Amino acid sequence: MYQTQRGVNSMQHLAQRLERLGTETAFSVAQAAASWKAKGNLVYPFHLGDINIPTAPHIVEAMSKAIADGHTGYCPGPGIPQLREALAEDIGSRRGISLSPDNVVVMTGGKPVITKFLQAVMNPGQEVLYPNPGFPIYESQIEYLGGTAVPYRYLPTSQGFSIDLDQVRASITPNTAAIIYNDLQNPISAESTAAEREAIAQIAQEHDLWVLSDEAYFETRYEGVSSSIASLPGMAERTVILYTFSKKFAMTGSRLGCAVAPLEIAKVLSTLNTNDESCTTHYVQWAGIEALRGTQEPVQQMLDILRERRDAACELVNAIPGMHVAVPQSTFYLFPDVTAAMEKMGYTAVGDFASDALYKTGVSFCTREHFGRRQPGEERQYIRLAYSGIDVADIRDGLGRLRDWIATA
């Protein structure tokens, strides 16, 4: 086993920027849940947004065929032409915008789009606005790459949450380079109204900002129709769309996604691909073509399953004393307010509430603190429940146990 010779002072030899690197904090909750389960305890996994529905057989078969056909070597850095063409057609038609394959840069999932977007548009010292609560990799990568992460908040409404547009406007300075915008949002399931989307577009144009539109859940929805900020006038030329196969096609482990970008940015992203990983796994890209152009019946079947889980989870959460949540039309997350429940039980720290819930009920979940630093003035307490990896029967059993624990406190 390799042993360092530098002893306790070895950290001084590592790059200082590592001190600014965060992580996807849901995985730390997963470790605690796995440890508790390994001791023989029952765990209800509401913590991680993975999907316990298998990738559709025709997609798996396409991947296996691609391997058998010898698609196991290098391929073009921005992706194979057939997949880029399929993505341009599918993404463009669903958003009402005209795309060329040259606008599409294939990547190993959605996360690399965040990092490479920031590398392309943000200089060290510049500011980037990002949603908070939000996907923690936004904040992590802005700071790791030497930028200043400027959070903007959401305000609770009867329908869920809305962006604090006044805060967004007040946060912009001459040093602001970009804004990260996550419509159909993780963790809070917020969806912009048309007016809110147009307001963000107007702000971006007024201040000449680049926009990263994270659309990972664009088609994970149960009612209504999704819209992209890139389809608004004047936005296609300043917007990079983050697209992933992970959610829509239950391909989280396949690591396949893409950036849809103006040509000047697409060329930069392609060069970054070549520098970072050479190319996205060749045979997985052929599976992506089949996912896009093959039967879409498994997609609808998965949405039906997720809708049933959403409905069960919302019903049960709203029956728990001191907890309430609006019913979201998209994603597979709930972000209930648990302030009254915590007060009833004597908790002041939501982390303590979450830990005791795991050990006393088996219900494992993330909290608001896992999705960015709490902003000044935040007084309400929230948790995130992901229902993508847990069946309806376990949703009912787990949330029933949580309800009984809280009710009898």
Tab-separated table of C-alpha atoms in Angstrom:
chain	number	residue	atom	x	y	z
A	1	MET	CA	0.000	0.000	0.000
A	2	TYR	CA	1.361	3.429	-0.956
A	3	GLN	CA	2.358	5.583	1.979
A	4	THR	CA	3.075	9.306	1.764
A	5	GLN	CA	6.487	10.409	3.031
A	6	ARG	CA	5.351	13.933	3.847
A	7	GLY	CA	3.441	13.146	7.002
A	8	VAL	CA	1.024	15.597	8.554
A	9	ASN	CA	2.287	18.516	6.467
A	10	SER	CA	1.540	16.889	3.120
A	11	MET	CA	-1.532	19.057	2.488
A	12	GLN	CA	0.635	22.150	2.006
A	13	HIS	CA	1.891	20.631	-1.255
A	14	LEU	CA	-1.562	20.313	-2.826
A	15	ALA	CA	-3.099	23.024	-4.974
A	16	GLN	CA	-4.764	25.778	-2.965
A	17	ARG	CA	-7.802	25.776	-5.246
A	18	LEU	CA	-8.792	22.399	-3.767
A	19	GLU	CA	-9.857	24.302	-0.668
A	20	ARG	CA	-12.601	25.882	-2.792
A	21	LEU	CA	-13.877	22.605	-4.236
A	22	GLY	CA	-17.230	21.406	-2.937
A	23	THR	CA	-19.110	18.217	-3.693
A	24	GLU	CA	-22.566	16.865	-4.399
A	25	THR	CA	-23.596	16.666	-0.782
A	26	ALA	CA	-26.395	14.163	-1.353
A	27	PHE	CA	-23.692	11.518	-1.616
A	28	SER	CA	-22.610	12.166	1.988
A	29	VAL	CA	-26.178	11.476	3.094
A	30	ALA	CA	-26.091	8.305	1.005
A	31	GLN	CA	-23.003	7.148	2.896
A	32	ALA	CA	-24.720	7.619	6.251
A	33	ALA	CA	-27.786	5.757	5.015
A	34	ALA	CA	-25.659	2.901	3.632
A	35	SER	CA	-23.784	2.604	6.925
A	36	TRP	CA	-27.049	2.435	8.869
A	37	LYS	CA	-28.442	-0.152	6.454
A	38	ALA	CA	-25.255	-2.256	6.695
A	39	LYS	CA	-25.951	-2.652	10.414
A	40	GLY	CA	-29.190	-4.434	9.578
A	41	ASN	CA	-31.548	-1.462	9.755
A	42	LEU	CA	-34.321	-0.667	7.314
A	43	VAL	CA	-33.695	2.456	5.198
A	44	TYR	CA	-36.148	4.353	3.006
A	45	PRO	CA	-33.924	6.131	0.447
A	46	PHE	CA	-35.362	9.574	-0.263
A	47	HIS	CA	-31.884	11.151	-0.341
A	48	LEU	CA	-30.411	10.605	-3.815
A	49	GLY	CA	-31.958	11.490	-7.169
A	50	ASP	CA	-31.008	8.198	-8.804
A	51	ILE	CA	-33.668	6.149	-10.589
A	52	ASN	CA	-34.511	2.577	-9.576
A	53	ILE	CA	-36.177	1.976	-12.947
A	54	PRO	CA	-33.866	0.151	-15.382
A	55	THR	CA	-32.759	1.633	-18.682
A	56	ALA	CA	-35.163	0.487	-21.427
A	57	PRO	CA	-34.165	-2.818	-23.096
A	58	HIS	CA	-33.942	-1.367	-26.609
A	59	ILE	CA	-31.388	1.203	-25.401
A	60	VAL	CA	-29.331	-1.459	-23.631
A	61	GLU	CA	-29.467	-3.648	-26.742
A	62	ALA	CA	-28.242	-0.747	-28.883
A	63	MET	CA	-25.311	-0.266	-26.526
A	64	SER	CA	-24.446	-3.974	-26.642
A	65	LYS	CA	-24.705	-4.013	-30.427
A	66	ALA	CA	-22.411	-1.012	-30.668
A	67	ILE	CA	-19.819	-2.864	-28.597
A	68	ALA	CA	-20.197	-5.977	-30.760
A	69	ASP	CA	-19.844	-3.821	-33.869
A	70	GLY	CA	-16.518	-2.523	-32.623
A	71	HIS	CA	-17.499	0.998	-31.516
A	72	THR	CA	-15.079	0.809	-28.609
A	73	GLY	CA	-12.316	3.167	-29.727
A	74	TYR	CA	-11.861	6.907	-29.907
A	75	CYS	CA	-14.425	9.048	-31.685
A	76	PRO	CA	-14.734	12.800	-32.401
A	77	GLY	CA	-14.383	15.041	-29.351
A	78	PRO	CA	-17.710	16.850	-29.847
A	79	GLY	CA	-19.542	13.551	-30.404
A	80	ILE	CA	-20.315	11.247	-33.298
A	81	PRO	CA	-22.139	13.049	-36.132
A	82	GLN	CA	-25.190	10.762	-35.976
A	83	LEU	CA	-25.848	11.584	-32.307
A	84	ARG	CA	-25.238	15.312	-32.739
A	85	GLU	CA	-27.732	15.333	-35.602
A	86	ALA	CA	-30.325	13.434	-33.557
A	87	LEU	CA	-29.853	15.760	-30.601
A	88	ALA	CA	-30.096	18.908	-32.706
A	89	GLU	CA	-33.332	17.662	-34.232
A	90	ASP	CA	-34.901	16.496	-30.966
A	91	ILE	CA	-33.848	19.385	-28.701
A	92	GLY	CA	-34.593	22.009	-31.352
A	93	SER	CA	-38.043	20.684	-32.216
A	94	ARG	CA	-39.103	20.443	-28.553
A	95	ARG	CA	-38.008	24.017	-27.888
A	96	GLY	CA	-39.068	25.617	-31.159
A	97	ILE	CA	-35.565	26.665	-32.138
A	98	SER	CA	-33.465	25.859	-35.202
A	99	LEU	CA	-30.282	23.959	-34.349
A	100	SER	CA	-27.395	22.605	-36.362
A	101	PRO	CA	-25.369	19.568	-35.259
A	102	ASP	CA	-22.524	22.056	-34.911
A	103	ASN	CA	-24.399	23.622	-31.982
A	104	VAL	CA	-24.274	20.303	-30.106
A	105	VAL	CA	-21.287	19.111	-28.073
A	106	VAL	CA	-21.700	15.663	-26.535
A	107	MET	CA	-20.388	15.190	-22.997
A	108	THR	CA	-20.199	12.587	-20.246
A	109	GLY	CA	-23.461	13.633	-18.604
A	110	GLY	CA	-24.763	17.019	-17.549
A	111	LYS	CA	-22.197	17.995	-14.907
A	112	PRO	CA	-19.327	18.614	-17.358
A	113	VAL	CA	-21.516	21.198	-19.105
A	114	ILE	CA	-21.473	23.297	-15.929
A	115	THR	CA	-17.707	23.201	-15.577
A	116	LYS	CA	-16.923	23.772	-19.240
A	117	PHE	CA	-19.464	26.577	-19.562
A	118	LEU	CA	-17.731	28.395	-16.705
A	119	GLN	CA	-14.303	27.735	-18.184
A	120	ALA	CA	-15.509	29.231	-21.452
A	121	VAL	CA	-17.195	32.422	-20.222
A	122	MET	CA	-15.839	33.274	-16.748
A	123	ASN	CA	-12.448	34.762	-15.954
A	124	PRO	CA	-10.968	34.406	-12.454
A	125	GLY	CA	-12.409	37.083	-10.225
A	126	GLN	CA	-15.615	37.498	-12.214
A	127	GLU	CA	-19.034	36.935	-10.682
A	128	VAL	CA	-21.640	34.361	-11.657
A	129	LEU	CA	-25.190	34.356	-10.296
A	130	TYR	CA	-26.597	30.960	-9.341
A	131	PRO	CA	-29.774	29.631	-7.686
A	132	ASN	CA	-29.663	28.937	-3.967
A	133	PRO	CA	-31.050	26.527	-2.873
A	134	GLY	CA	-29.722	24.856	-5.999
A	135	PHE	CA	-27.595	22.065	-7.377
A	136	PRO	CA	-24.427	22.327	-5.247
A	137	ILE	CA	-22.034	21.818	-8.163
A	138	TYR	CA	-22.852	25.336	-9.431
A	139	GLU	CA	-21.361	26.991	-6.360
A	140	SER	CA	-18.524	24.482	-6.155
A	141	GLN	CA	-17.312	24.969	-9.716
A	142	ILE	CA	-17.664	28.756	-9.785
A	143	GLU	CA	-15.425	29.039	-6.734
A	144	TYR	CA	-13.033	26.260	-7.751
A	145	LEU	CA	-12.370	27.996	-11.059
A	146	GLY	CA	-11.596	31.273	-9.297
A	147	GLY	CA	-14.903	33.067	-9.737
A	148	THR	CA	-17.182	34.674	-7.182
A	149	ALA	CA	-20.402	32.737	-6.613
A	150	VAL	CA	-23.322	35.146	-6.096
A	151	PRO	CA	-26.498	33.392	-4.917
A	152	TYR	CA	-30.054	34.386	-5.708
A	153	ARG	CA	-32.939	33.106	-3.653
A	154	TYR	CA	-36.453	31.763	-4.128
A	155	LEU	CA	-39.542	33.029	-2.334
A	156	PRO	CA	-42.261	30.628	-1.132
A	157	THR	CA	-45.662	30.925	-2.820
A	158	SER	CA	-48.884	28.933	-2.691
A	159	GLN	CA	-47.750	27.174	-5.888
A	160	GLY	CA	-44.225	26.422	-4.678
A	161	PHE	CA	-41.412	28.934	-5.164
A	162	SER	CA	-40.546	31.911	-7.353
A	163	ILE	CA	-37.239	33.626	-8.082
A	164	ASP	CA	-36.561	36.804	-6.113
A	165	LEU	CA	-36.115	38.951	-9.220
A	166	ASP	CA	-35.397	42.062	-7.187
A	167	GLN	CA	-32.446	40.293	-5.578
A	168	VAL	CA	-31.209	39.127	-8.984
A	169	ARG	CA	-31.272	42.685	-10.322
A	170	ALA	CA	-29.586	44.068	-7.219
A	171	SER	CA	-26.830	41.440	-7.369
A	172	ILE	CA	-25.574	42.304	-10.851
A	173	THR	CA	-22.406	44.394	-11.084
A	174	PRO	CA	-20.089	45.371	-13.954
A	175	ASN	CA	-18.081	42.291	-12.957
A	176	THR	CA	-20.953	39.835	-13.529
A	177	ALA	CA	-20.229	37.437	-16.388
A	178	ALA	CA	-23.135	35.001	-16.357
A	179	ILE	CA	-26.238	33.681	-14.663
A	180	ILE	CA	-27.085	30.030	-14.088
A	181	TYR	CA	-30.801	29.425	-14.528
A	182	ASN	CA	-32.414	26.106	-13.575
A	183	ASP	CA	-36.020	26.070	-14.687
A	184	LEU	CA	-37.671	22.867	-13.381
A	185	GLN	CA	-35.344	23.136	-10.452
A	186	ASN	CA	-33.454	20.694	-8.263
A	187	PRO	CA	-33.994	20.605	-5.273
A	188	ILE	CA	-37.186	22.658	-4.978
A	189	SER	CA	-39.069	21.620	-8.161
A	190	ALA	CA	-39.766	25.287	-8.955
A	191	GLU	CA	-40.895	26.093	-12.483
A	192	SER	CA	-40.813	29.600	-13.863
A	193	THR	CA	-43.939	31.291	-15.118
A	194	ALA	CA	-43.668	32.765	-18.601
A	195	ALA	CA	-43.314	36.214	-17.012
A	196	GLU	CA	-40.477	35.099	-14.747
A	197	ARG	CA	-38.647	33.432	-17.637
A	198	GLU	CA	-39.006	36.582	-19.726
A	199	ALA	CA	-37.718	38.691	-16.821
A	200	ILE	CA	-34.551	36.597	-16.552
A	201	ALA	CA	-34.083	36.901	-20.326
A	202	GLN	CA	-34.511	40.673	-20.151
A	203	ILE	CA	-31.972	40.942	-17.326
A	204	ALA	CA	-29.456	38.829	-19.266
A	205	GLN	CA	-29.807	40.996	-22.354
A	206	GLU	CA	-29.746	44.312	-20.495
A	207	HIS	CA	-26.477	43.385	-18.786
A	208	ASP	CA	-24.988	41.341	-21.631
A	209	LEU	CA	-24.750	38.143	-19.571
A	210	TRP	CA	-24.133	34.593	-20.689
A	211	VAL	CA	-26.832	32.158	-19.497
A	212	LEU	CA	-26.467	28.510	-18.567
A	213	SER	CA	-29.959	27.029	-18.807
A	214	ASP	CA	-29.917	23.758	-16.865
A	215	GLU	CA	-32.717	21.754	-18.491
A	216	ALA	CA	-32.004	18.335	-16.995
A	217	TYR	CA	-35.687	17.878	-16.087
A	218	PHE	CA	-37.190	19.515	-19.183
A	219	GLU	CA	-39.131	16.354	-20.052
A	220	THR	CA	-39.569	14.938	-16.555
A	221	ARG	CA	-42.975	16.471	-16.062
A	222	TYR	CA	-46.501	15.238	-15.329
A	223	GLU	CA	-48.705	18.127	-16.428
A	224	GLY	CA	-48.199	21.092	-18.709
A	225	VAL	CA	-45.510	21.753	-21.321
A	226	SER	CA	-41.932	22.876	-20.718
A	227	SER	CA	-40.476	26.018	-22.271
A	228	SER	CA	-36.837	27.002	-22.715
A	229	ILE	CA	-35.398	30.445	-22.125
A	230	ALA	CA	-33.292	29.838	-25.251
A	231	SER	CA	-36.432	30.073	-27.385
A	232	LEU	CA	-37.131	33.666	-26.350
A	233	PRO	CA	-36.080	36.463	-28.730
A	234	GLY	CA	-32.415	37.377	-28.409
A	235	MET	CA	-31.540	34.458	-26.137
A	236	ALA	CA	-30.275	31.658	-28.413
A	237	GLU	CA	-27.063	33.567	-29.082
A	238	ARG	CA	-26.235	33.971	-25.377
A	239	THR	CA	-27.574	30.713	-23.894
A	240	VAL	CA	-25.973	27.318	-23.352
A	241	ILE	CA	-28.489	24.530	-22.702
A	242	LEU	CA	-27.515	21.667	-20.404
A	243	TYR	CA	-29.118	18.437	-21.636
A	244	THR	CA	-28.782	14.989	-20.090
A	245	PHE	CA	-29.985	11.487	-20.883
A	246	SER	CA	-29.850	10.581	-17.180
A	247	LYS	CA	-33.354	11.588	-16.136
A	248	LYS	CA	-35.548	11.162	-19.195
A	249	PHE	CA	-34.118	7.789	-20.205
A	250	ALA	CA	-33.047	6.397	-16.789
A	251	MET	CA	-29.414	6.385	-17.954
A	252	THR	CA	-27.757	7.910	-14.876
A	253	GLY	CA	-24.811	5.504	-14.938
A	254	SER	CA	-24.261	5.682	-18.681
A	255	ARG	CA	-22.962	9.255	-18.332
A	256	LEU	CA	-24.310	10.836	-21.481
A	257	GLY	CA	-25.395	14.423	-22.059
A	258	CYS	CA	-24.599	17.450	-24.152
A	259	ALA	CA	-24.310	21.209	-24.337
A	260	VAL	CA	-26.327	23.112	-26.910
A	261	ALA	CA	-24.473	26.347	-27.547
A	262	PRO	CA	-23.845	29.217	-29.950
A	263	LEU	CA	-21.155	28.207	-32.435
A	264	GLU	CA	-18.401	30.303	-30.829
A	265	ILE	CA	-18.988	28.587	-27.483
A	266	ALA	CA	-19.538	25.150	-29.020
A	267	LYS	CA	-16.059	25.293	-30.573
A	268	VAL	CA	-14.524	26.107	-27.195
A	269	LEU	CA	-16.462	23.317	-25.464
A	270	SER	CA	-15.287	20.858	-28.113
A	271	THR	CA	-11.663	21.839	-27.472
A	272	LEU	CA	-12.188	21.432	-23.728
A	273	ASN	CA	-13.566	17.942	-24.386
A	274	THR	CA	-10.413	17.016	-26.258
A	275	ASN	CA	-8.275	18.302	-23.407
A	276	ASP	CA	-10.288	16.692	-20.615
A	277	GLU	CA	-11.440	13.255	-21.728
A	278	SER	CA	-10.774	13.050	-25.496
A	279	CYS	CA	-14.332	11.915	-26.179
A	280	THR	CA	-17.486	10.552	-24.620
A	281	THR	CA	-17.664	6.750	-24.564
A	282	HIS	CA	-18.217	5.712	-28.163
A	283	TYR	CA	-20.716	2.861	-27.765
A	284	VAL	CA	-22.819	4.808	-25.257
A	285	GLN	CA	-23.410	7.436	-27.936
A	286	TRP	CA	-25.023	4.843	-30.191
A	287	ALA	CA	-27.337	3.967	-27.315
A	288	GLY	CA	-28.201	7.665	-27.130
A	289	ILE	CA	-29.296	7.650	-30.771
A	290	GLU	CA	-31.613	4.724	-30.070
A	291	ALA	CA	-32.971	6.501	-26.987
A	292	LEU	CA	-33.875	9.554	-29.051
A	293	ARG	CA	-35.155	7.845	-32.187
A	294	GLY	CA	-36.478	4.544	-30.896
A	295	THR	CA	-39.785	3.903	-29.151
A	296	GLN	CA	-40.709	6.457	-26.496
A	297	GLU	CA	-43.153	4.144	-24.709
A	298	PRO	CA	-40.716	3.404	-21.827
A	299	VAL	CA	-40.369	7.155	-21.231
A	300	GLN	CA	-44.114	7.504	-20.749
A	301	GLN	CA	-44.244	4.393	-18.589
A	302	MET	CA	-41.565	5.837	-16.307
A	303	LEU	CA	-43.426	9.141	-16.059
A	304	ASP	CA	-46.574	7.252	-15.073
A	305	ILE	CA	-44.649	5.489	-12.309
A	306	LEU	CA	-43.084	8.722	-11.099
A	307	ARG	CA	-46.447	10.507	-11.140
A	308	GLU	CA	-47.921	7.803	-8.914
A	309	ARG	CA	-44.986	8.201	-6.529
A	310	ARG	CA	-45.353	11.982	-6.530
A	311	ASP	CA	-49.030	11.790	-5.704
A	312	ALA	CA	-48.484	9.309	-2.875
A	313	ALA	CA	-45.594	11.289	-1.416
A	314	CYS	CA	-47.412	14.637	-1.555
A	315	GLU	CA	-50.515	13.181	0.068
A	316	LEU	CA	-48.515	11.683	2.905
A	317	VAL	CA	-46.239	14.675	3.467
A	318	ASN	CA	-49.218	16.995	3.766
A	319	ALA	CA	-50.734	14.639	6.327
A	320	ILE	CA	-47.691	14.917	8.615
A	321	PRO	CA	-48.184	17.430	11.451
A	322	GLY	CA	-46.085	20.533	10.829
A	323	MET	CA	-45.102	19.694	7.233
A	324	HIS	CA	-46.523	20.955	3.950
A	325	VAL	CA	-45.565	21.021	0.282
A	326	ALA	CA	-47.112	22.208	-2.977
A	327	VAL	CA	-47.660	19.542	-5.630
A	328	PRO	CA	-44.977	20.056	-8.322
A	329	GLN	CA	-45.670	19.457	-12.000
A	330	SER	CA	-42.144	18.343	-12.800
A	331	THR	CA	-38.871	16.773	-11.588
A	332	PHE	CA	-38.952	14.024	-8.955
A	333	TYR	CA	-38.303	16.059	-5.820
A	334	LEU	CA	-40.357	17.511	-3.000
A	335	PHE	CA	-39.086	20.377	-0.842
A	336	PRO	CA	-41.478	20.493	2.115
A	337	ASP	CA	-41.432	23.137	4.813
A	338	VAL	CA	-40.751	21.317	8.107
A	339	THR	CA	-40.443	24.364	10.371
A	340	ALA	CA	-43.512	23.623	12.473
A	341	ALA	CA	-42.662	19.937	12.796
A	342	MET	CA	-39.180	20.767	14.056
A	343	GLU	CA	-40.528	23.326	16.520
A	344	LYS	CA	-43.046	20.778	17.782
A	345	MET	CA	-40.254	18.290	18.433
A	346	GLY	CA	-37.798	20.810	19.883
A	347	TYR	CA	-35.266	20.806	17.036
A	348	THR	CA	-33.404	23.967	16.081
A	349	ALA	CA	-30.967	22.416	13.560
A	350	VAL	CA	-32.406	20.690	10.516
A	351	GLY	CA	-29.362	18.409	10.356
A	352	ASP	CA	-30.184	16.991	13.780
A	353	PHE	CA	-33.781	16.492	12.678
A	354	ALA	CA	-32.592	14.578	9.585
A	355	SER	CA	-30.143	12.392	11.537
A	356	ASP	CA	-32.716	11.408	14.127
A	357	ALA	CA	-35.283	10.714	11.404
A	358	LEU	CA	-32.871	8.208	9.839
A	359	TYR	CA	-32.046	6.436	13.080
A	360	LYS	CA	-35.581	6.433	14.493
A	361	THR	CA	-37.683	5.861	11.359
A	362	GLY	CA	-35.284	4.729	8.635
A	363	VAL	CA	-36.285	7.652	6.412
A	364	SER	CA	-33.186	9.174	4.771
A	365	PHE	CA	-33.332	12.610	3.143
A	366	CYS	CA	-31.292	15.715	2.365
A	367	THR	CA	-31.905	19.096	3.949
A	368	ARG	CA	-31.837	22.657	2.721
A	369	GLU	CA	-28.206	22.885	3.913
A	370	HIS	CA	-27.138	20.367	1.274
A	371	PHE	CA	-28.009	22.803	-1.531
A	372	GLY	CA	-25.933	25.908	-0.904
A	373	ARG	CA	-25.075	28.187	1.975
A	374	ARG	CA	-28.102	29.532	3.789
A	375	GLN	CA	-28.725	33.163	2.854
A	376	PRO	CA	-29.298	36.039	5.302
A	377	GLY	CA	-32.897	36.275	6.413
A	378	GLU	CA	-33.774	32.625	5.838
A	379	GLU	CA	-35.887	31.467	8.742
A	380	ARG	CA	-37.934	28.564	7.394
A	381	GLN	CA	-36.628	24.984	7.512
A	382	TYR	CA	-36.868	22.626	4.533
A	383	ILE	CA	-35.919	19.089	3.571
A	384	ARG	CA	-35.686	17.453	0.141
A	385	LEU	CA	-37.395	14.163	-0.610
A	386	ALA	CA	-36.438	12.422	-3.865
A	387	TYR	CA	-38.947	9.804	-4.980
A	388	SER	CA	-37.133	8.559	-8.086
A	389	GLY	CA	-35.457	5.664	-6.303
A	390	ILE	CA	-38.195	4.368	-4.021
A	391	ASP	CA	-41.363	2.417	-4.836
A	392	VAL	CA	-44.855	3.518	-3.814
A	393	ALA	CA	-45.202	0.850	-1.135
A	394	ASP	CA	-41.977	1.990	0.537
A	395	ILE	CA	-42.988	5.650	0.136
A	396	ARG	CA	-46.165	4.919	2.061
A	397	ASP	CA	-44.401	2.830	4.687
A	398	GLY	CA	-41.493	5.223	5.190
A	399	LEU	CA	-43.483	8.452	5.300
A	400	GLY	CA	-46.005	6.700	7.520
A	401	ARG	CA	-43.240	5.970	10.001
A	402	LEU	CA	-42.046	9.569	9.764
A	403	ARG	CA	-45.594	10.787	10.413
A	404	ASP	CA	-45.988	8.537	13.471
A	405	TRP	CA	-42.622	9.649	14.899
A	406	ILE	CA	-43.518	13.319	14.556
A	407	ALA	CA	-47.145	12.919	15.663
A	408	THR	CA	-46.230	11.129	18.883
A	409	ALA	CA	-43.375	13.457	19.866
